[in-house]
PDB file of C-alpha atoms in Angstrom:
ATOM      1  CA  UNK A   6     229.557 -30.303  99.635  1.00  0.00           C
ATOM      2  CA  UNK A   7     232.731 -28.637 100.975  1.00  0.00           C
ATOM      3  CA  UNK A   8     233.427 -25.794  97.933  1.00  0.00           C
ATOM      4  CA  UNK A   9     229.677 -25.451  98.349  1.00  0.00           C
ATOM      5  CA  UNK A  10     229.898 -24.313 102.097  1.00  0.00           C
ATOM      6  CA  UNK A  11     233.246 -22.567 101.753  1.00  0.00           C
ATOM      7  CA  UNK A  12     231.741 -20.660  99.044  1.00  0.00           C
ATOM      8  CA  UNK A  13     228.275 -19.592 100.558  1.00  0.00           C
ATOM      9  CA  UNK A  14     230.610 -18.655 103.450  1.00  0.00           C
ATOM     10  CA  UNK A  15     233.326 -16.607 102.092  1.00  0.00           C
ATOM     11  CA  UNK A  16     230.247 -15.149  99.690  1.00  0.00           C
ATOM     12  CA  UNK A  17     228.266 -13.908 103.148  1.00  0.00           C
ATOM     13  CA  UNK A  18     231.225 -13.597 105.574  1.00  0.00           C
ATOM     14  CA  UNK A  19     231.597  -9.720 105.305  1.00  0.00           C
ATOM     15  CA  UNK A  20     227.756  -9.171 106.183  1.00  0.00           C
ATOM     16  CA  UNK A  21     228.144 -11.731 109.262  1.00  0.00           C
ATOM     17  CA  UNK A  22     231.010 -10.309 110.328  1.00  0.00           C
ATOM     18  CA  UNK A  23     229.185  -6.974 109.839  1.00  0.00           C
ATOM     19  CA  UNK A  24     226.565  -8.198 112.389  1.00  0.00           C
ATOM     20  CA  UNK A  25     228.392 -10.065 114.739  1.00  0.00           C
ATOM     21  CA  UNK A  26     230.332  -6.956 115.218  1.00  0.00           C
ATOM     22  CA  UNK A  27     227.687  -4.442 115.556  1.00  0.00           C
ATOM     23  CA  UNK A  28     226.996  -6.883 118.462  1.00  0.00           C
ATOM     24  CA  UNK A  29     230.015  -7.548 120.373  1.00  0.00           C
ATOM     25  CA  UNK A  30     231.923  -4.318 119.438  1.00  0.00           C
ATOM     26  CA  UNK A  31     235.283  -6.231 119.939  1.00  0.00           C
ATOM     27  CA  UNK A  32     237.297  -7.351 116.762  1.00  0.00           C
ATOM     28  CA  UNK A  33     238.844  -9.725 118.945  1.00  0.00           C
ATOM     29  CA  UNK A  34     235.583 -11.463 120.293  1.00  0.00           C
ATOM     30  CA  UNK A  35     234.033 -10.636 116.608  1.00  0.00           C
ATOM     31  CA  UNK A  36     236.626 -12.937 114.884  1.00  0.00           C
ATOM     32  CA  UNK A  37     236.600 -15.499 117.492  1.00  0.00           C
ATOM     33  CA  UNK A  38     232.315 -15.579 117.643  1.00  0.00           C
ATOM     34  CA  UNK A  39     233.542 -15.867 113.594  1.00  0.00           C
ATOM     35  CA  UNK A  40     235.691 -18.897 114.276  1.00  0.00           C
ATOM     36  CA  UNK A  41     233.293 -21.195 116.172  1.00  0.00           C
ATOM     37  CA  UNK A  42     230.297 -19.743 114.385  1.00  0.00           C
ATOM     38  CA  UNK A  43     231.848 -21.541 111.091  1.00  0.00           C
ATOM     39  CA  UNK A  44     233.044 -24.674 113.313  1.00  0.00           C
ATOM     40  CA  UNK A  45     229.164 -24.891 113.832  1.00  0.00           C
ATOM     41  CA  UNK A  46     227.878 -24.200 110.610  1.00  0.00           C
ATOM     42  CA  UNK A  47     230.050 -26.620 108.587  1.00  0.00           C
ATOM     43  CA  UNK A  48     229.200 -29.712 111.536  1.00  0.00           C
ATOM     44  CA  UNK A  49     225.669 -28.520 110.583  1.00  0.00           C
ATOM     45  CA  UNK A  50     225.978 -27.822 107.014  1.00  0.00           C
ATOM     46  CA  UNK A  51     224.081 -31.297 106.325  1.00  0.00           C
ATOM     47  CA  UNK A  52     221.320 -29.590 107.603  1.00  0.00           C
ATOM     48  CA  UNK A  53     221.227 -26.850 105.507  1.00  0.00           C
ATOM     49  CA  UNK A  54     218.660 -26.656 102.447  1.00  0.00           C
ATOM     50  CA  UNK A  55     220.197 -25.582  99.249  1.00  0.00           C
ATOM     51  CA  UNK A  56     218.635 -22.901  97.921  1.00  0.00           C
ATOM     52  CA  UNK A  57     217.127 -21.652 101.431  1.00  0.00           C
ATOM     53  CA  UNK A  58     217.955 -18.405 102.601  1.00  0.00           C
ATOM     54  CA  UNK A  59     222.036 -18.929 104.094  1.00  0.00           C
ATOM     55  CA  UNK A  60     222.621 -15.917 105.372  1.00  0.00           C
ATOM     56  CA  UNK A  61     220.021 -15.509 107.464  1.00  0.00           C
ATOM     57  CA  UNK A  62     220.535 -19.699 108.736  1.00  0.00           C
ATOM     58  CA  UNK A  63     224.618 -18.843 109.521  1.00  0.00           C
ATOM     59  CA  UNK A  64     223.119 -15.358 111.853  1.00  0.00           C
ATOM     60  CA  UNK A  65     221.042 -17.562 114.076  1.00  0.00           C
ATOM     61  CA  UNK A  66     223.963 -19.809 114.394  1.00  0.00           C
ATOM     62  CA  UNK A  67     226.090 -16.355 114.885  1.00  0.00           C
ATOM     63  CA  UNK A  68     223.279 -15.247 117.015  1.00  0.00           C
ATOM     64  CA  UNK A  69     223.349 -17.986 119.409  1.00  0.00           C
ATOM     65  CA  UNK A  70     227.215 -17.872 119.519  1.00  0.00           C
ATOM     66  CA  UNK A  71     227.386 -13.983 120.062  1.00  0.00           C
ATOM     67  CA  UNK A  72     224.651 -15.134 123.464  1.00  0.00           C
ATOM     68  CA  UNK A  73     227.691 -17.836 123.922  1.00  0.00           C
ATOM     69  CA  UNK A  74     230.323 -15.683 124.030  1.00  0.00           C
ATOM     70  CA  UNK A  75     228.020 -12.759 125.983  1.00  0.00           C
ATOM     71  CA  UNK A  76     227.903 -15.069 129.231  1.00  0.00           C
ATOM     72  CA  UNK A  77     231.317 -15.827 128.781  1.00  0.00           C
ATOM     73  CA  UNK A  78     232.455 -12.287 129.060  1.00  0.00           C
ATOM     74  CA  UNK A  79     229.580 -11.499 131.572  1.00  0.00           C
ATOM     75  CA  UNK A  80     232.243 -10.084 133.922  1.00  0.00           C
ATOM     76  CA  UNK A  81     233.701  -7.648 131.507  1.00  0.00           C
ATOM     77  CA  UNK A  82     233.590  -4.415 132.381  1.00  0.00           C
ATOM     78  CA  UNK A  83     231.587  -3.742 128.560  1.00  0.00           C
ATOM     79  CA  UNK A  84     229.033  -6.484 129.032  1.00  0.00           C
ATOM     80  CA  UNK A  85     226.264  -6.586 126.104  1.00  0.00           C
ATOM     81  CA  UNK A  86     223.011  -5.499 127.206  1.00  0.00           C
ATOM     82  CA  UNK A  87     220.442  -8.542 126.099  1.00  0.00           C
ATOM     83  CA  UNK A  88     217.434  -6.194 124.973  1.00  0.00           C
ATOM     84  CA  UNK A  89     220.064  -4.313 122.676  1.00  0.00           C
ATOM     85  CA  UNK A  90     221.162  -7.339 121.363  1.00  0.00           C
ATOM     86  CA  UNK A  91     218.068  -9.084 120.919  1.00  0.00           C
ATOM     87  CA  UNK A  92     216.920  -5.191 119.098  1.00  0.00           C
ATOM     88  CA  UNK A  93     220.281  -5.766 116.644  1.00  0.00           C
ATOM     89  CA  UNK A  94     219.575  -9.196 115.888  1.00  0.00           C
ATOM     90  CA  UNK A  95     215.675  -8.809 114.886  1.00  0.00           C
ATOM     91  CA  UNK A  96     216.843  -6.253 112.836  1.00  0.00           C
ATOM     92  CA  UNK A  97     219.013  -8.464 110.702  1.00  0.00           C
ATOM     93  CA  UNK A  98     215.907 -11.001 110.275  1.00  0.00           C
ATOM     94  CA  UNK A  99     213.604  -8.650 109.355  1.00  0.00           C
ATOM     95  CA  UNK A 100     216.451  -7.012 106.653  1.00  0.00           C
ATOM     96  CA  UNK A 101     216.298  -8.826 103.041  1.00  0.00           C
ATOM     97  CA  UNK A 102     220.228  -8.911 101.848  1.00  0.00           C
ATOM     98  CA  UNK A 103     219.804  -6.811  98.408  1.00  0.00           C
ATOM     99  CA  UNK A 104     223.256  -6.660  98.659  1.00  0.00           C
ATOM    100  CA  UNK A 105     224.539  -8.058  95.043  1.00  0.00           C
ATOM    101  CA  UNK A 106     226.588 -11.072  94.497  1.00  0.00           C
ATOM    102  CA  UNK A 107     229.936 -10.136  94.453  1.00  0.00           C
ATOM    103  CA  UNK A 108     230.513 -11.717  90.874  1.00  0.00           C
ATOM    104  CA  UNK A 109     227.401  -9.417  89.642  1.00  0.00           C
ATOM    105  CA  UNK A 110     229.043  -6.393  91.248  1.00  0.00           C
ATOM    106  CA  UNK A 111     232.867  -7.554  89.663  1.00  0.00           C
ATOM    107  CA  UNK A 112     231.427  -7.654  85.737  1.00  0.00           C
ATOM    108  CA  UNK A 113     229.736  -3.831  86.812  1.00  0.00           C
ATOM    109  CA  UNK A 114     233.010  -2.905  87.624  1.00  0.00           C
ATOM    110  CA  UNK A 115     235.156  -4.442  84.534  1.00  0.00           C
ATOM    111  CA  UNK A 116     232.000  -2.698  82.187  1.00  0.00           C
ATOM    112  CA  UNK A 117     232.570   0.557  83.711  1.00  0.00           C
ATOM    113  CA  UNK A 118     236.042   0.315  83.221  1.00  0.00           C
ATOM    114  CA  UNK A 119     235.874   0.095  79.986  1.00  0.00           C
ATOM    115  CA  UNK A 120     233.694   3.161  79.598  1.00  0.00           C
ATOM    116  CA  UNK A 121     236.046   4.918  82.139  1.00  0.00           C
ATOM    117  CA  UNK A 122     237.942   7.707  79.527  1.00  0.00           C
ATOM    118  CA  UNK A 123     241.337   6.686  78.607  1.00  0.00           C
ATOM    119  CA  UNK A 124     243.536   9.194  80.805  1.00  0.00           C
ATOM    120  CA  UNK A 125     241.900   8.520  84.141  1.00  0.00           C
ATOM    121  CA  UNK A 126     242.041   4.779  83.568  1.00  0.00           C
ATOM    122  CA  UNK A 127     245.950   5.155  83.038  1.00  0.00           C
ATOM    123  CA  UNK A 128     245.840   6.897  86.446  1.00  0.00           C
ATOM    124  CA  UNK A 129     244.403   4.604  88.396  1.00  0.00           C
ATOM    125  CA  UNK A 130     246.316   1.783  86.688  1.00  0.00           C
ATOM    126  CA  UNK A 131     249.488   3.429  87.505  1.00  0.00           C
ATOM    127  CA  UNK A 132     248.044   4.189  91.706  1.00  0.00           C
ATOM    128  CA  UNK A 133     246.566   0.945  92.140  1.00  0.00           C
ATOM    129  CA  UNK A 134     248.235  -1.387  89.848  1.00  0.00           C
ATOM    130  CA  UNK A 135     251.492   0.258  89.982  1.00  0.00           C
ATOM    131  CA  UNK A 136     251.560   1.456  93.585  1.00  0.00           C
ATOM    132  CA  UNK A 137     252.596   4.682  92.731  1.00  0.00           C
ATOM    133  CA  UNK A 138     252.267   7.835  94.880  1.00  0.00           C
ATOM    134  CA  UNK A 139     250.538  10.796  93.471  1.00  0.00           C
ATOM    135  CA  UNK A 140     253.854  12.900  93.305  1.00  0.00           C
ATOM    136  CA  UNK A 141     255.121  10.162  90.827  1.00  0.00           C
ATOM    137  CA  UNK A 142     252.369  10.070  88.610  1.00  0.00           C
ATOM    138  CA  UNK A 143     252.262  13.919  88.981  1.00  0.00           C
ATOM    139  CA  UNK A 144     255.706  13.935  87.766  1.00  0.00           C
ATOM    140  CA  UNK A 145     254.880  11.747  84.509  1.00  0.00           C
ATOM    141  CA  UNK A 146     252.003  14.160  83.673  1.00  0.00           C
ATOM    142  CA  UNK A 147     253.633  17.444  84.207  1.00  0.00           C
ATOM    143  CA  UNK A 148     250.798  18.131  87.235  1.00  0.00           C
ATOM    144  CA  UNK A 149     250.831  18.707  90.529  1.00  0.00           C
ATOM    145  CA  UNK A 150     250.212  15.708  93.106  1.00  0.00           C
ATOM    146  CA  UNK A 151     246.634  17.441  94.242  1.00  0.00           C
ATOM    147  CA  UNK A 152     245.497  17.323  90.537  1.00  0.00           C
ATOM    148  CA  UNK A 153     245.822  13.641  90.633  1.00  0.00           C
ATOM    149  CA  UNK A 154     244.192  12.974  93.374  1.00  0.00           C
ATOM    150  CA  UNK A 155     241.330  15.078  92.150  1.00  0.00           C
ATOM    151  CA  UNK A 156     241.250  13.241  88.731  1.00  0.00           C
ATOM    152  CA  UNK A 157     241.901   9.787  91.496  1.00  0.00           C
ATOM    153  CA  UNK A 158     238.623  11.340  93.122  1.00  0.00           C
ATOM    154  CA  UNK A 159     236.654  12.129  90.292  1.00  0.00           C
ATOM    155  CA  UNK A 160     237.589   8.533  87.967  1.00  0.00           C
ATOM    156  CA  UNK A 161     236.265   7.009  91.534  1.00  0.00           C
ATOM    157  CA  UNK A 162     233.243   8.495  91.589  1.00  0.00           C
ATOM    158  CA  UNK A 163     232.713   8.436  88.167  1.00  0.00           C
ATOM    159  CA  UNK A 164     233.089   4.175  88.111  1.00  0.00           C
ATOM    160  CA  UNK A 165     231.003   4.348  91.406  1.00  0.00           C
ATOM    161  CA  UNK A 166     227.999   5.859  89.828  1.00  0.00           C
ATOM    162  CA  UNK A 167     228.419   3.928  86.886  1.00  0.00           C
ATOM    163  CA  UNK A 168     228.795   0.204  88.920  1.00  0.00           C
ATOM    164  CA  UNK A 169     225.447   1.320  90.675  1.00  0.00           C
ATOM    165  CA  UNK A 170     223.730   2.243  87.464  1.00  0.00           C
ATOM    166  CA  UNK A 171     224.332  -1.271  86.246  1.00  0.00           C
ATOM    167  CA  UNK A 172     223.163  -2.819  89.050  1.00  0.00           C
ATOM    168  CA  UNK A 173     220.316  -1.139  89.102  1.00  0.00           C
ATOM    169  CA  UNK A 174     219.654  -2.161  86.075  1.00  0.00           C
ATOM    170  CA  UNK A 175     220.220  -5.533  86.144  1.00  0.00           C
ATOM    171  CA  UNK A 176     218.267  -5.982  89.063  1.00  0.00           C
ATOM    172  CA  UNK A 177     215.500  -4.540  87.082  1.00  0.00           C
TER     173      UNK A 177
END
């Protein structure tokens, strides 16, 4: 039961987070609403139905926290306007995550990858793998630091329209 909720957790946190924040506006308060939000979710994990819809159970929770936290900070000088928040927060019910799961989205990657010419792989193995500046890798190449960050730019683009392909197609 516990990898179970750590996993639907960490697999959704990034989209709660997402909405908490566009709530609160305050990383602080964001990451604290965070904290007890998962305090409550785990004492009510029991609850839960496997297979129901999770992220849209852990925003009420986050929902009813965020109100929590609102008449706690009441006195702020940047108090959060009810109506707006109630607006934000039927949003997120009435939005369908389409997002994919992150593993889905990880094998796109690695397959693009693989299709990504030779060259501009080596290029971003040796920024992002290697750490190195574009001067560096400039210097191994015999170009100038702007020409690898184009060929950075363009290998970037390149794997992002090829990761959304897939998914598109899988979802098909």
């Amino acid at each position: 039961m516990e990898a179970t909720f750590v996993k639907l957790l960490m697999e959704h946190r990034s989209r709660l987070q997402s909405f908490v924040y566009a709530l609160l506006r305050d990383p602080h308060l964001t990451e604290d609403v965070l904290q007890e939000m998962a305090v409550v979710l785990w004492e009510k994990f029991a609850e839960f139905r496997p297979g129901s819809d999770f992220p849209a159970w852990a925003r009420d929770v986050a929902y009813r926290e965020i109100m929590s936290a609102r008449r706690a900070e009441w006195r702020s000088r940047r108090p959060l306007n009810e109506t707006f928040a109630r607006a934000i927060w039927a949003a997120y019910q009435r939005r369908r995550d389409v997002e994919p799961p992150p593993a889905e989205r990880h094998e796109a990657l690695r397959r693009c990858l693989d299709k990504l010419e030779e060259g501009l792989r080596r290029v971003l193995d040796w920024r992002y793998a290697s750490g190195l500046s574009s001067e560096r890798i400039g210097a191994q190449l015999r170009r100038s630091a702007q020409a690898v960050d184009a060929m950075i730019y363009r290998a970037k683009r390149s794997l992002e329209d090829c990761v959304k392909r897939h998914l598109a197609e899988s979802s098909r």
